[in-house]
XYZ file of C-alpha atoms in Angstrom:
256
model
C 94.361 95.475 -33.217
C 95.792 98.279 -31.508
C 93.689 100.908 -29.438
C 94.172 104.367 -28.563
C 93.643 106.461 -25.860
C 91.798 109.664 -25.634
C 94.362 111.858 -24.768
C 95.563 111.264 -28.000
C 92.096 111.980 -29.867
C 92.741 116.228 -28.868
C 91.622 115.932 -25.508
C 93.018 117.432 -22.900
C 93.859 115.883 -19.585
C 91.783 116.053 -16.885
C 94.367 116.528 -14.403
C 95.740 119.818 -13.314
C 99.786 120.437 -13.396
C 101.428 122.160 -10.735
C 103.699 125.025 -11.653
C 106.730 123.208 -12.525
C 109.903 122.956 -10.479
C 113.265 121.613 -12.339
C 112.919 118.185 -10.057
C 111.924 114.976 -11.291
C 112.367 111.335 -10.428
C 113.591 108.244 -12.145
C 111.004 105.676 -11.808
C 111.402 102.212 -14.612
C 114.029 101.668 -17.173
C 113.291 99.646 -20.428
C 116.242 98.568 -22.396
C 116.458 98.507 -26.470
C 118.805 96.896 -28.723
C 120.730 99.366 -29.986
C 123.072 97.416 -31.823
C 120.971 94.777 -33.944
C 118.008 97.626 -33.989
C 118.630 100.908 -33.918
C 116.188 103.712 -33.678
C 117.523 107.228 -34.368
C 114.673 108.620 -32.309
C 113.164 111.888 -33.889
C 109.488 111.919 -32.823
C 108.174 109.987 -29.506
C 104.455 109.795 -28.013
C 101.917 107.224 -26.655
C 99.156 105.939 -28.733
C 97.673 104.268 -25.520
C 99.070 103.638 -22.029
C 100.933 100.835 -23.554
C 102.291 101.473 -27.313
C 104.353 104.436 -28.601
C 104.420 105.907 -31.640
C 108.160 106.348 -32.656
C 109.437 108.052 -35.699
C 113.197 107.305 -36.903
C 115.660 109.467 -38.619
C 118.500 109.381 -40.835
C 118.342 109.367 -44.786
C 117.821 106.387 -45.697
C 116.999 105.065 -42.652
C 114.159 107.140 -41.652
C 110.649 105.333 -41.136
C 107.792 105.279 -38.605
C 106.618 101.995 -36.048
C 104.460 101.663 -32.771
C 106.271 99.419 -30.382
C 104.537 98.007 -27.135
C 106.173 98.666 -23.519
C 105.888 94.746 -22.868
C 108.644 93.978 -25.870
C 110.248 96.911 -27.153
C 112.180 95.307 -29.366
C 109.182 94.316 -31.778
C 108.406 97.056 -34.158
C 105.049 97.378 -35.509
C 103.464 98.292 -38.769
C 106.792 99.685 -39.507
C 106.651 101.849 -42.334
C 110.089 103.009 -44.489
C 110.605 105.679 -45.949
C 111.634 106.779 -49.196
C 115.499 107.355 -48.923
C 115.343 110.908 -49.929
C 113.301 112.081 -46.666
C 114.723 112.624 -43.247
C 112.474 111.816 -40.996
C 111.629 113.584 -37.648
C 108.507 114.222 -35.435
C 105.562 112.253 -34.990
C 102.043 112.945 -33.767
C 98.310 111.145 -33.843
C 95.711 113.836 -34.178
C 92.379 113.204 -34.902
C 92.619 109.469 -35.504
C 95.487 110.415 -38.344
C 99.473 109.635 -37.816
C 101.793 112.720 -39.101
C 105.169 112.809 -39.455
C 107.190 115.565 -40.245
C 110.651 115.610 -42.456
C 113.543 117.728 -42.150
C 114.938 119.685 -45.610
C 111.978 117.960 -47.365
C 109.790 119.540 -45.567
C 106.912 117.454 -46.040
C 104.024 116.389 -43.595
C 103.708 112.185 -44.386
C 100.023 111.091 -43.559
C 99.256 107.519 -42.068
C 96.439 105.685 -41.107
C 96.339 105.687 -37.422
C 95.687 101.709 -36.951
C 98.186 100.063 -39.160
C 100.083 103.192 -40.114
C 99.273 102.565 -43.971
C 100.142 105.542 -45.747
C 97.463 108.190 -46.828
C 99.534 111.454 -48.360
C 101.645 114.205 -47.758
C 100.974 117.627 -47.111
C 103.483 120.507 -47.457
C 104.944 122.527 -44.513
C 103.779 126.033 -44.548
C 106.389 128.305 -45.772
C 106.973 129.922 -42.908
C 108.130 126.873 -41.276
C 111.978 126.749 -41.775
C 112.587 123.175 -41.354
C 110.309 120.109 -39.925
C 111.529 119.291 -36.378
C 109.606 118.668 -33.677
C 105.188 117.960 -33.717
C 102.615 117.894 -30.954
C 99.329 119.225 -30.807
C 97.025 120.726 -27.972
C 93.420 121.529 -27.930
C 92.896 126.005 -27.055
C 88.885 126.466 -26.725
C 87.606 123.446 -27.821
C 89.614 123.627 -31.377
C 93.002 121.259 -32.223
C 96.097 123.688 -32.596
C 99.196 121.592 -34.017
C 102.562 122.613 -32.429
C 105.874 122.597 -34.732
C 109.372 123.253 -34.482
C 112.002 124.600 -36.546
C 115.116 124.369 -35.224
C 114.888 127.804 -33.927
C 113.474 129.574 -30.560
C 109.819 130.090 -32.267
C 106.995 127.240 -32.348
C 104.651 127.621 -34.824
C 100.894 126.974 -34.390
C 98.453 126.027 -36.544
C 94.885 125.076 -37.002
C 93.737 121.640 -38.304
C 94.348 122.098 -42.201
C 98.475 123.263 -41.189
C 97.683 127.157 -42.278
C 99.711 129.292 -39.924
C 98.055 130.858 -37.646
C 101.076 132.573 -35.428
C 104.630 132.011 -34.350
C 106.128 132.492 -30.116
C 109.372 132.796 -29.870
C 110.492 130.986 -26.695
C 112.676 132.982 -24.092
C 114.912 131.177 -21.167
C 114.336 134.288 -18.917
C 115.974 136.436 -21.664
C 117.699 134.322 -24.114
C 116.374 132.801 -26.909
C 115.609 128.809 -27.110
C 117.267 128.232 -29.988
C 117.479 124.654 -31.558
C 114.364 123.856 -30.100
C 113.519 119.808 -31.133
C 111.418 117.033 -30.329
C 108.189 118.205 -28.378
C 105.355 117.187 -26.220
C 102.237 118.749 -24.910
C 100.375 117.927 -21.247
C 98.358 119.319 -19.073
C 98.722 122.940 -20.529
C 102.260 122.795 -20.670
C 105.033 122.344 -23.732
C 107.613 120.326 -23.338
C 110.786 120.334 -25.544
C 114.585 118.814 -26.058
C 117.396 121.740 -26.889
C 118.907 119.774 -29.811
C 122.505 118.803 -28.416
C 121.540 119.795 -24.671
C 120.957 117.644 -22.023
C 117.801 118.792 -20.806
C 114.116 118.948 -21.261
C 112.714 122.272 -21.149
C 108.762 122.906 -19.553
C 107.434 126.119 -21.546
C 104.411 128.216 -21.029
C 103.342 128.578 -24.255
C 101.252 131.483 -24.410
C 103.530 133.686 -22.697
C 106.519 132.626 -24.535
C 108.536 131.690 -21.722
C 110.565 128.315 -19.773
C 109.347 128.019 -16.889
C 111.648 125.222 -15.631
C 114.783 123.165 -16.870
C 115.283 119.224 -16.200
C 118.649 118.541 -16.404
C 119.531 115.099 -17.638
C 123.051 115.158 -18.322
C 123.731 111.588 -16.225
C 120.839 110.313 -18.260
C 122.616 111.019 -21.752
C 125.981 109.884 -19.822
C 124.540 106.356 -18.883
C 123.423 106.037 -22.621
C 127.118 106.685 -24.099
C 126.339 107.178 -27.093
C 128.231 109.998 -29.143
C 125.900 110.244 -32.156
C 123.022 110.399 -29.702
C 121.561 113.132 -28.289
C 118.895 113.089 -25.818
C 115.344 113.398 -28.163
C 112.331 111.982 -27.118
C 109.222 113.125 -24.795
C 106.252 110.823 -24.598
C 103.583 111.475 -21.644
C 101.206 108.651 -20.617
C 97.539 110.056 -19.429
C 97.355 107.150 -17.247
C 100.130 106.938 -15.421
C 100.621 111.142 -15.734
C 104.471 110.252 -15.866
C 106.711 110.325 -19.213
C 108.881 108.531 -21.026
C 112.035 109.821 -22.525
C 114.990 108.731 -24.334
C 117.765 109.827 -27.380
C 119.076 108.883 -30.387
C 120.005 105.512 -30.970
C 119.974 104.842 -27.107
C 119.847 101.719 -25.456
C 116.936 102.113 -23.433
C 113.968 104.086 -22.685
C 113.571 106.021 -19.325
C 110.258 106.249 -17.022
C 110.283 110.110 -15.384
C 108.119 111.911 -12.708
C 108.177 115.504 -13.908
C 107.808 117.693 -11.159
């Protein structure tokens, strides 16, 4: 049986972020097998302090797993897709899995416990392309967070109807290709597809307010194909865990 944690049941975290600063530290390293498993990483984010919730990408290739800290390696209630979707990012929100797909542009629906499939729902038509999913709770209601590809992220209430788009600015300049996402302590975080850094956003006022550069991260992984995509926070341990696509290992980061 696998148990969640609340900060993945829409509640926020109790503890209070600092402005962020650019600065982080690397803290423990989990390798993968890369080569007998492969995971091209499109969605990444903690069920509990333990498990992640990873979703894969790729046509025909693309599914969805949990996978424990303590043997990485072991996928759980692994779920396929059909080889005509794409997948890409991954959320739990109110005890359901979603996963979003690219050009298909469909929202897949799981079970939360054993990731048995439920439905689909369709993106709203707004909504470009499905990239990256998180959610966040704004006065006491869950707001979903989605990605495009573009600078904007889109917001939404709980049944996916629109409710308005931010365009992200980097001082002045547009965020375009914005990707995989994650959402703590009042703050958005999000991968620049093909960049080497993790941007921290203020969402509400549609602006970075701080870079991490991890170029000698995505160096160390050496893989061509495989950008750096992945941002999963653990409440507990109020650190996160990143990697990229089709890397061989997972990296433990103090966000500062």
């Amino acid at each position: 049986m696998i148990t969640s944690a609340n900060s993945q049941l829409g509640i926020e975290g109790k503890f209070l972020q600092n402005k962020p600063t650019g600065s982080y530290q690397y803290l423990k390293r989990i390798y993968r097998d890369n080569t007998n498993n492969p995971q091209y990483t499109q969605g990444f984010t903690f069920l509990n302090e333990d498990t992640i919730l990873e979703s894969a990408g790729l046509y025909k290739k693309s599914g969805i797993h949990y996978f424990n800290l303590k043997n990485v390696n072991k996928l759980q209630n692994r779920q396929n897709l059909d080889d005509k979707y794409f997948g890409e990012g991954c959320d739990i929100i109110n005890n359901k899995v979603y996963q979003l797909t690219w050009l298909e542009r469909k929202i897949m629906v799981y079970e939360k416990e054993d990731l048995q499939y439920i439905g689909q729902i369709d993106l709203h038509p707004s909504i470009k392309e499905g990239w990256g999913l998180t959610h966040r709770v704004q006065n006491g209601e869950t707001q979903i967070l989605i990605s495009d590809g573009t600078s904007k992220i889109h917001i939404l209430n709980e049944d996916f109807e629109l409710l308005k788009s931010i365009q992200i600015l980097h001082v002045t300049i547009p965020t375009e290709y914005l990707n995989e996402l994650e959402y703590a302590n009042g703050i958005l975080y999000a991968n620049q597809y093909g960049k080497t850094h993790i941007y921290a956003i203020d969402l509400d006022k549609g602006k970075v307010l701080a870079k991490y550069n991890f170029a000698n991260l995505v160096n160390e992984a050496n893989r061509p194909d495989g950008c750096l995509n992945g941002i999963a926070f653990n409440q507990k341990t109020q650190t996160f865990w990143i990697t990229g696509k089709n890397w061989p290992f997972i990296q433990e980061v103090k966000l500062n």
